[in-house]
Amino acid sequence: MKSFLTPLALGLTPYTPGEQPKDRTYVKLNTNENPYPPSPKVFSAIQEAMDGLRLYPDPESSSLCDGIVEALHRNGHTGIGREHLFVGNGSDEVLAFAFPAFFTGKRVAFPNITYSFYPVYAQLFQTDVTLIPLDAAFQIKVEDYCNLNGGAADAEASTAGSDQIAGILIANPNAPTGCCLSLEEIRRILVANPDRLVLIDEAYVDFGGESAASMVLEFDNLLVVQTLSKSRSLAGLRAGFAIGHPALIDGLNRIKNSFNSYPMDRLAQAGARAAMLDQEYFDETCTMVIRTRERVAARLKELGFSVLPSKANFLFISHGEKPAAGLFAGLREKGVLVRYFAKPLIDNHLRVSIGTDQEMDVFLGALEELLSK
């Protein structure tokens, strides 16, 4: 059969999402979903919004933006206004829009171990990539990002093309490691790169990290991206946003309005606003996830695992004697799903999402059985 695909489409290596099996019921710890339901106020807000479904949603998501501004101010990020915000259909879409807005035809630098959607976006939007290796402890080496003009010693150009690095993309906390940079370290990167866009992906920041949101008022080259999928328990609704200088927000809107003027439907806008405004519920569920994460990390260390320090809702672990691939398969047989990446440098590690205490006890029990064999 004749292929009607373009050379671009034929050459893509798409992102592989976490497994969503339907063959049986699993303890599902493989996609970093929040184990707790959304705020009850989300359901009420969505119900109220259903009366308007015959109408197009607000293309500017004004009410949602106002809710995000209120939540940011409540958490100490005063000075940010609606003009600093862009919302989209999940942070993945916001990140996708950032590539053609700022990076297409240029070069972007990001860690060699990070969210695996970044190289997919780069390929799709024809962006050259420089990979900056993590250190032996899987930590981001800040000095490498402060010395890009001279070239990081071990930086690897993954594609040929533009030599000048136009942007830096860092997930903070990083994925799949969970390791986190401080605000002072992010500031060092920003100060060292005034002529480069620095995009900080804060998908997991609410589980122990510090948001750089307020720094957009000081640095016009900073774009911060967040999602409601993790800490707000809305992975199934799809809502994310960017915070940045109005000129950067204009760039994202140019791409959005050349692609889809209505990326967020009426129900999503209403539900996301309610989630952002329910601070008490947000604080409660984040605290529960953090408490469970620390308890499980301590037990894993007792079982002989190396556990990276995590500020996310997952743990990145490795056992000195039991290969990760075998543990992954064994856990699956016992009805527990975790994430295994068959990739260089991390192919002996597992990423384990934090579930409820009951789910994590099932996971630990299954691990203990596998380790005893």
Tab-separated table of C-alpha atoms in Angstrom:
chain	number	residue	atom	x	y	z
A	1	MET	CA	0.000	0.000	0.000
A	2	LYS	CA	1.253	3.480	-0.852
A	3	SER	CA	2.218	5.526	2.183
A	4	PHE	CA	0.614	8.938	2.371
A	5	LEU	CA	2.711	10.019	5.337
A	6	THR	CA	5.158	12.879	5.048
A	7	PRO	CA	8.857	12.217	5.609
A	8	LEU	CA	8.477	14.040	8.928
A	9	ALA	CA	5.708	11.732	10.130
A	10	LEU	CA	7.537	8.632	8.906
A	11	GLY	CA	10.682	9.632	10.776
A	12	LEU	CA	9.074	10.334	14.142
A	13	THR	CA	9.691	8.195	17.205
A	14	PRO	CA	6.559	8.943	19.259
A	15	TYR	CA	6.402	9.216	23.032
A	16	THR	CA	5.412	6.011	24.811
A	17	PRO	CA	2.923	6.717	27.620
A	18	GLY	CA	2.737	4.597	30.741
A	19	GLU	CA	0.879	1.328	30.410
A	20	GLN	CA	-2.901	1.523	30.918
A	21	PRO	CA	-3.834	-2.185	31.081
A	22	LYS	CA	-7.396	-3.485	30.944
A	23	ASP	CA	-6.805	-7.216	31.404
A	24	ARG	CA	-7.094	-7.150	35.199
A	25	THR	CA	-7.133	-4.875	38.226
A	26	TYR	CA	-3.678	-3.657	39.211
A	27	VAL	CA	-2.165	-1.550	41.932
A	28	LYS	CA	-1.221	1.138	39.444
A	29	LEU	CA	2.027	2.887	40.347
A	30	ASN	CA	3.364	3.523	36.858
A	31	THR	CA	1.984	6.860	35.616
A	32	ASN	CA	2.465	9.286	38.524
A	33	GLU	CA	-1.247	9.813	39.002
A	34	ASN	CA	-2.461	11.190	42.313
A	35	PRO	CA	-3.941	8.381	44.432
A	36	TYR	CA	-6.581	10.723	45.858
A	37	PRO	CA	-9.653	12.057	44.033
A	38	PRO	CA	-9.986	15.701	42.994
A	39	SER	CA	-11.460	18.267	45.332
A	40	PRO	CA	-15.216	17.696	45.763
A	41	LYS	CA	-15.650	21.282	44.589
A	42	VAL	CA	-14.447	20.219	41.131
A	43	PHE	CA	-17.493	18.027	40.574
A	44	SER	CA	-19.904	20.759	41.629
A	45	ALA	CA	-18.233	23.266	39.316
A	46	ILE	CA	-18.348	20.896	36.348
A	47	GLN	CA	-22.028	20.158	36.985
A	48	GLU	CA	-22.847	23.864	36.976
A	49	ALA	CA	-20.891	24.418	33.753
A	50	MET	CA	-22.806	21.750	31.827
A	51	ASP	CA	-25.687	24.133	31.113
A	52	GLY	CA	-23.464	26.046	28.698
A	53	LEU	CA	-22.215	23.177	26.569
A	54	ARG	CA	-24.040	24.408	23.452
A	55	LEU	CA	-21.737	27.451	23.506
A	56	TYR	CA	-18.041	27.646	22.709
A	57	PRO	CA	-15.819	27.990	25.776
A	58	ASP	CA	-14.011	31.206	26.598
A	59	PRO	CA	-10.922	31.109	24.321
A	60	GLU	CA	-8.969	33.125	26.890
A	61	SER	CA	-10.021	30.951	29.877
A	62	SER	CA	-10.384	34.194	31.810
A	63	SER	CA	-12.134	32.788	34.868
A	64	LEU	CA	-9.596	29.988	35.174
A	65	CYS	CA	-6.725	32.449	34.826
A	66	ASP	CA	-8.216	34.561	37.606
A	67	GLY	CA	-8.401	31.440	39.784
A	68	ILE	CA	-4.780	30.583	39.066
A	69	VAL	CA	-3.708	34.136	39.912
A	70	GLU	CA	-5.594	33.937	43.212
A	71	ALA	CA	-3.977	30.598	44.070
A	72	LEU	CA	-0.513	31.902	43.163
A	73	HIS	CA	-0.968	34.983	45.317
A	74	ARG	CA	-2.159	32.847	48.219
A	75	ASN	CA	1.051	30.836	47.952
A	76	GLY	CA	3.310	33.883	48.008
A	77	HIS	CA	3.669	34.599	44.288
A	78	THR	CA	2.245	38.116	44.421
A	79	GLY	CA	2.571	40.469	41.493
A	80	ILE	CA	1.608	37.872	38.899
A	81	GLY	CA	-1.426	38.878	36.834
A	82	ARG	CA	-3.523	37.398	34.082
A	83	GLU	CA	-1.136	38.910	31.532
A	84	HIS	CA	1.549	36.522	32.832
A	85	LEU	CA	-0.559	33.388	32.227
A	86	PHE	CA	-1.225	30.974	29.409
A	87	VAL	CA	-3.449	27.922	29.888
A	88	GLY	CA	-3.698	24.785	27.787
A	89	ASN	CA	-4.952	21.247	27.495
A	90	GLY	CA	-2.486	19.826	30.006
A	91	SER	CA	1.102	20.957	30.468
A	92	ASP	CA	2.116	18.621	27.636
A	93	GLU	CA	0.236	20.862	25.200
A	94	VAL	CA	1.753	23.977	26.765
A	95	LEU	CA	5.223	22.469	26.357
A	96	ALA	CA	4.386	21.474	22.783
A	97	PHE	CA	3.375	25.052	21.956
A	98	ALA	CA	6.610	26.335	23.483
A	99	PHE	CA	8.725	24.509	20.913
A	100	PRO	CA	7.385	26.216	17.758
A	101	ALA	CA	7.055	29.491	19.672
A	102	PHE	CA	10.671	29.622	20.850
A	103	PHE	CA	12.826	26.743	19.625
A	104	THR	CA	11.947	25.590	16.064
A	105	GLY	CA	14.948	25.972	13.777
A	106	LYS	CA	17.165	26.592	16.806
A	107	ARG	CA	18.908	24.481	19.433
A	108	VAL	CA	17.707	23.661	22.940
A	109	ALA	CA	19.671	22.091	25.808
A	110	PHE	CA	18.226	19.738	28.400
A	111	PRO	CA	19.484	16.859	30.593
A	112	ASN	CA	20.270	13.523	28.990
A	113	ILE	CA	17.998	11.868	31.557
A	114	THR	CA	14.689	13.716	31.822
A	115	TYR	CA	11.064	13.647	30.679
A	116	SER	CA	11.144	11.560	27.519
A	117	PHE	CA	8.626	13.767	25.705
A	118	TYR	CA	11.233	16.528	25.257
A	119	PRO	CA	13.195	14.799	22.468
A	120	VAL	CA	9.892	13.857	20.807
A	121	TYR	CA	8.844	17.504	20.708
A	122	ALA	CA	12.271	18.462	19.408
A	123	GLN	CA	11.988	15.981	16.550
A	124	LEU	CA	8.425	16.987	15.679
A	125	PHE	CA	9.154	20.708	15.734
A	126	GLN	CA	12.545	20.384	14.023
A	127	THR	CA	14.600	21.623	16.935
A	128	ASP	CA	18.240	20.671	17.416
A	129	VAL	CA	19.181	19.271	20.810
A	130	THR	CA	22.199	19.393	23.090
A	131	LEU	CA	22.035	16.807	25.869
A	132	ILE	CA	23.744	17.725	29.145
A	133	PRO	CA	24.687	14.633	31.200
A	134	LEU	CA	23.620	14.302	34.807
A	135	ASP	CA	26.372	13.544	37.290
A	136	ALA	CA	27.011	10.083	38.735
A	137	ALA	CA	24.351	10.690	41.416
A	138	PHE	CA	21.748	11.609	38.747
A	139	GLN	CA	21.888	15.286	39.734
A	140	ILE	CA	21.767	18.236	37.331
A	141	LYS	CA	25.169	19.964	37.216
A	142	VAL	CA	24.269	23.637	37.397
A	143	GLU	CA	27.694	24.770	36.267
A	144	ASP	CA	27.189	23.030	32.912
A	145	TYR	CA	24.179	25.244	32.216
A	146	CYS	CA	26.102	28.321	33.307
A	147	ASN	CA	28.893	27.609	30.828
A	148	LEU	CA	27.034	26.840	27.619
A	149	ASN	CA	28.953	29.433	25.633
A	150	GLY	CA	32.122	27.499	26.309
A	151	GLY	CA	30.317	24.179	25.984
A	152	ALA	CA	29.767	21.752	28.808
A	153	ALA	CA	32.621	19.283	28.908
A	154	ASP	CA	30.498	16.239	28.204
A	155	ALA	CA	27.609	17.844	26.316
A	156	GLU	CA	26.335	15.747	23.462
A	157	ALA	CA	24.754	17.246	20.347
A	158	SER	CA	22.085	14.742	19.397
A	159	THR	CA	21.258	16.341	16.048
A	160	ALA	CA	23.209	18.242	13.464
A	161	GLY	CA	22.284	21.835	12.658
A	162	SER	CA	22.254	25.077	14.598
A	163	ASP	CA	25.252	25.391	16.904
A	164	GLN	CA	23.947	28.278	18.997
A	165	ILE	CA	21.859	27.161	21.975
A	166	ALA	CA	18.721	29.311	22.106
A	167	GLY	CA	17.015	27.747	25.086
A	168	ILE	CA	17.314	25.580	28.186
A	169	LEU	CA	14.617	23.141	29.292
A	170	ILE	CA	14.722	21.666	32.802
A	171	ALA	CA	12.122	19.601	34.631
A	172	ASN	CA	12.273	20.574	38.299
A	173	PRO	CA	11.876	18.204	40.066
A	174	ASN	CA	13.386	16.142	37.294
A	175	ALA	CA	11.707	13.107	35.783
A	176	PRO	CA	12.180	10.214	36.245
A	177	THR	CA	14.661	10.885	39.071
A	178	GLY	CA	12.615	13.173	41.340
A	179	CYS	CA	15.721	15.230	42.150
A	180	CYS	CA	15.212	18.964	42.574
A	181	LEU	CA	17.158	22.190	42.059
A	182	SER	CA	16.877	25.029	44.559
A	183	LEU	CA	15.666	28.477	43.558
A	184	GLU	CA	19.203	29.787	44.016
A	185	GLU	CA	20.479	27.227	41.503
A	186	ILE	CA	17.783	28.231	39.015
A	187	ARG	CA	18.723	31.863	39.572
A	188	ARG	CA	22.356	31.053	38.741
A	189	ILE	CA	21.244	29.510	35.440
A	190	LEU	CA	19.058	32.506	34.592
A	191	VAL	CA	21.781	35.039	35.393
A	192	ALA	CA	24.299	33.110	33.275
A	193	ASN	CA	21.919	32.905	30.287
A	194	PRO	CA	20.235	36.311	29.814
A	195	ASP	CA	19.893	35.808	26.057
A	196	ARG	CA	18.416	32.307	26.245
A	197	LEU	CA	14.890	31.259	27.121
A	198	VAL	CA	14.936	29.131	30.280
A	199	LEU	CA	11.873	26.892	30.588
A	200	ILE	CA	11.320	25.250	33.979
A	201	ASP	CA	8.808	22.395	33.884
A	202	GLU	CA	7.312	22.197	37.388
A	203	ALA	CA	4.940	19.265	36.921
A	204	TYR	CA	5.908	17.818	40.331
A	205	VAL	CA	6.938	20.915	42.259
A	206	ASP	CA	4.049	20.796	44.747
A	207	PHE	CA	5.402	17.646	46.421
A	208	GLY	CA	8.353	19.335	48.100
A	209	GLY	CA	10.045	21.627	45.592
A	210	GLU	CA	10.030	25.413	45.378
A	211	SER	CA	8.276	27.094	42.463
A	212	ALA	CA	10.167	29.675	40.436
A	213	ALA	CA	6.872	31.388	39.518
A	214	SER	CA	7.685	34.709	41.199
A	215	MET	CA	10.993	34.932	39.349
A	216	VAL	CA	9.195	35.653	36.047
A	217	LEU	CA	8.727	39.203	37.383
A	218	GLU	CA	12.512	39.561	37.540
A	219	PHE	CA	13.635	37.568	34.493
A	220	ASP	CA	11.956	38.139	31.126
A	221	ASN	CA	13.635	35.008	29.764
A	222	LEU	CA	11.958	32.614	32.241
A	223	LEU	CA	8.911	30.495	31.435
A	224	VAL	CA	7.486	28.290	34.209
A	225	VAL	CA	5.087	25.476	33.274
A	226	GLN	CA	2.805	23.674	35.706
A	227	THR	CA	0.064	21.063	35.500
A	228	LEU	CA	-3.096	20.168	37.414
A	229	SER	CA	-2.628	16.469	36.603
A	230	LYS	CA	-0.487	15.621	39.626
A	231	SER	CA	-1.038	17.669	42.779
A	232	ARG	CA	-4.599	18.655	41.812
A	233	SER	CA	-5.639	15.084	40.850
A	234	LEU	CA	-6.910	16.134	37.406
A	235	ALA	CA	-4.909	13.921	35.027
A	236	GLY	CA	-8.150	12.895	33.340
A	237	LEU	CA	-9.372	16.452	32.833
A	238	ARG	CA	-6.256	17.895	31.104
A	239	ALA	CA	-5.278	21.331	32.336
A	240	GLY	CA	-1.924	23.055	32.528
A	241	PHE	CA	-0.522	26.560	32.424
A	242	ALA	CA	2.569	28.659	31.828
A	243	ILE	CA	3.767	31.698	33.773
A	244	GLY	CA	6.031	34.198	32.085
A	245	HIS	CA	6.657	37.687	30.799
A	246	PRO	CA	3.734	38.971	28.676
A	247	ALA	CA	5.926	38.819	25.565
A	248	LEU	CA	6.443	35.078	26.097
A	249	ILE	CA	2.737	34.585	26.747
A	250	ASP	CA	2.022	36.376	23.474
A	251	GLY	CA	4.284	33.895	21.696
A	252	LEU	CA	2.352	30.948	23.109
A	253	ASN	CA	-0.965	32.570	22.154
A	254	ARG	CA	0.265	33.071	18.605
A	255	ILE	CA	0.844	29.339	18.302
A	256	LYS	CA	-2.406	28.397	20.066
A	257	ASN	CA	-4.509	30.678	17.881
A	258	SER	CA	-2.846	29.310	14.756
A	259	PHE	CA	-3.708	25.768	15.818
A	260	ASN	CA	-6.816	25.654	18.052
A	261	SER	CA	-8.382	28.709	19.649
A	262	TYR	CA	-10.345	26.556	22.110
A	263	PRO	CA	-7.864	24.104	23.661
A	264	MET	CA	-9.698	24.016	27.002
A	265	ASP	CA	-13.355	23.061	27.012
A	266	ARG	CA	-15.975	24.664	29.236
A	267	LEU	CA	-16.031	21.807	31.764
A	268	ALA	CA	-12.253	21.674	32.056
A	269	GLN	CA	-12.038	25.404	32.715
A	270	ALA	CA	-14.651	25.211	35.462
A	271	GLY	CA	-13.172	22.122	37.111
A	272	ALA	CA	-9.623	23.427	36.966
A	273	ARG	CA	-10.632	26.740	38.522
A	274	ALA	CA	-12.358	24.961	41.412
A	275	ALA	CA	-9.289	22.785	42.001
A	276	MET	CA	-6.953	25.779	42.067
A	277	LEU	CA	-9.122	27.601	44.596
A	278	ASP	CA	-9.495	24.727	47.071
A	279	GLN	CA	-6.255	25.371	48.950
A	280	GLU	CA	-7.199	23.321	52.006
A	281	TYR	CA	-7.831	20.150	50.022
A	282	PHE	CA	-4.682	20.710	47.950
A	283	ASP	CA	-2.532	21.082	51.072
A	284	GLU	CA	-4.083	18.007	52.678
A	285	THR	CA	-3.543	15.637	49.756
A	286	CYS	CA	-0.013	16.859	49.002
A	287	THR	CA	0.923	16.325	52.634
A	288	MET	CA	-0.439	12.773	52.555
A	289	VAL	CA	1.550	11.936	49.400
A	290	ILE	CA	4.756	13.362	50.881
A	291	ARG	CA	4.290	11.490	54.161
A	292	THR	CA	3.738	8.189	52.334
A	293	ARG	CA	6.704	8.823	50.029
A	294	GLU	CA	9.084	9.297	52.935
A	295	ARG	CA	7.807	6.207	54.756
A	296	VAL	CA	8.157	4.031	51.665
A	297	ALA	CA	11.615	5.445	50.843
A	298	ALA	CA	12.841	4.493	54.310
A	299	ARG	CA	11.498	0.949	53.992
A	300	LEU	CA	13.009	0.513	50.516
A	301	LYS	CA	16.420	1.455	51.876
A	302	GLU	CA	15.992	-1.193	54.568
A	303	LEU	CA	15.318	-3.698	51.766
A	304	GLY	CA	18.634	-2.869	50.116
A	305	PHE	CA	17.463	-0.369	47.502
A	306	SER	CA	19.257	2.768	46.438
A	307	VAL	CA	16.613	5.506	46.562
A	308	LEU	CA	17.228	8.926	45.039
A	309	PRO	CA	16.089	11.917	47.129
A	310	SER	CA	12.698	12.813	45.685
A	311	LYS	CA	10.632	15.994	45.746
A	312	ALA	CA	8.054	14.442	43.418
A	313	ASN	CA	5.167	12.011	43.820
A	314	PHE	CA	7.378	9.079	42.827
A	315	LEU	CA	10.615	7.342	43.789
A	316	PHE	CA	13.472	6.274	41.524
A	317	ILE	CA	15.021	3.105	42.893
A	318	SER	CA	17.635	0.465	42.123
A	319	HIS	CA	18.652	-2.752	43.870
A	320	GLY	CA	22.260	-3.876	44.018
A	321	GLU	CA	21.513	-7.572	43.473
A	322	LYS	CA	18.122	-7.815	41.736
A	323	PRO	CA	17.937	-6.474	38.152
A	324	ALA	CA	15.211	-3.910	37.621
A	325	ALA	CA	13.761	-5.699	34.593
A	326	GLY	CA	13.177	-8.836	36.633
A	327	LEU	CA	11.613	-6.925	39.503
A	328	PHE	CA	9.370	-5.058	37.064
A	329	ALA	CA	8.135	-8.330	35.545
A	330	GLY	CA	7.733	-9.968	38.935
A	331	LEU	CA	5.717	-7.081	40.317
A	332	ARG	CA	3.479	-7.138	37.265
A	333	GLU	CA	2.753	-10.813	37.801
A	334	LYS	CA	1.731	-9.948	41.355
A	335	GLY	CA	-0.627	-7.246	40.136
A	336	VAL	CA	1.561	-4.198	40.788
A	337	LEU	CA	2.531	-1.882	37.940
A	338	VAL	CA	5.621	0.331	38.132
A	339	ARG	CA	7.567	2.041	35.328
A	340	TYR	CA	10.662	0.492	33.774
A	341	PHE	CA	12.757	2.341	31.197
A	342	ALA	CA	14.880	0.082	28.999
A	343	LYS	CA	17.274	2.920	28.257
A	344	PRO	CA	21.011	3.433	28.763
A	345	LEU	CA	22.101	4.628	32.225
A	346	ILE	CA	18.696	3.984	33.842
A	347	ASP	CA	17.899	0.416	32.723
A	348	ASN	CA	18.535	-0.916	36.216
A	349	HIS	CA	16.086	1.468	37.858
A	350	LEU	CA	12.354	1.517	38.518
A	351	ARG	CA	10.158	4.555	38.897
A	352	VAL	CA	7.448	3.985	41.487
A	353	SER	CA	4.506	6.375	41.774
A	354	ILE	CA	3.258	7.069	45.281
A	355	GLY	CA	-0.185	5.570	45.903
A	356	THR	CA	-2.261	5.359	49.035
A	357	ASP	CA	-0.704	3.800	52.126
A	358	GLN	CA	-2.642	0.620	51.426
A	359	GLU	CA	-1.412	0.455	47.830
A	360	MET	CA	2.172	1.066	48.880
A	361	ASP	CA	1.942	-1.701	51.481
A	362	VAL	CA	0.838	-4.092	48.724
A	363	PHE	CA	3.807	-2.932	46.640
A	364	LEU	CA	6.259	-3.408	49.516
A	365	GLY	CA	4.835	-6.828	50.325
A	366	ALA	CA	5.209	-7.940	46.721
A	367	LEU	CA	8.794	-6.652	46.654
A	368	GLU	CA	9.674	-8.508	49.834
A	369	GLU	CA	8.396	-11.751	48.316
A	370	LEU	CA	10.445	-11.217	45.158
A	371	LEU	CA	13.582	-10.379	47.107
A	372	SER	CA	13.235	-13.458	49.288
A	373	LYS	CA	13.358	-15.796	46.299
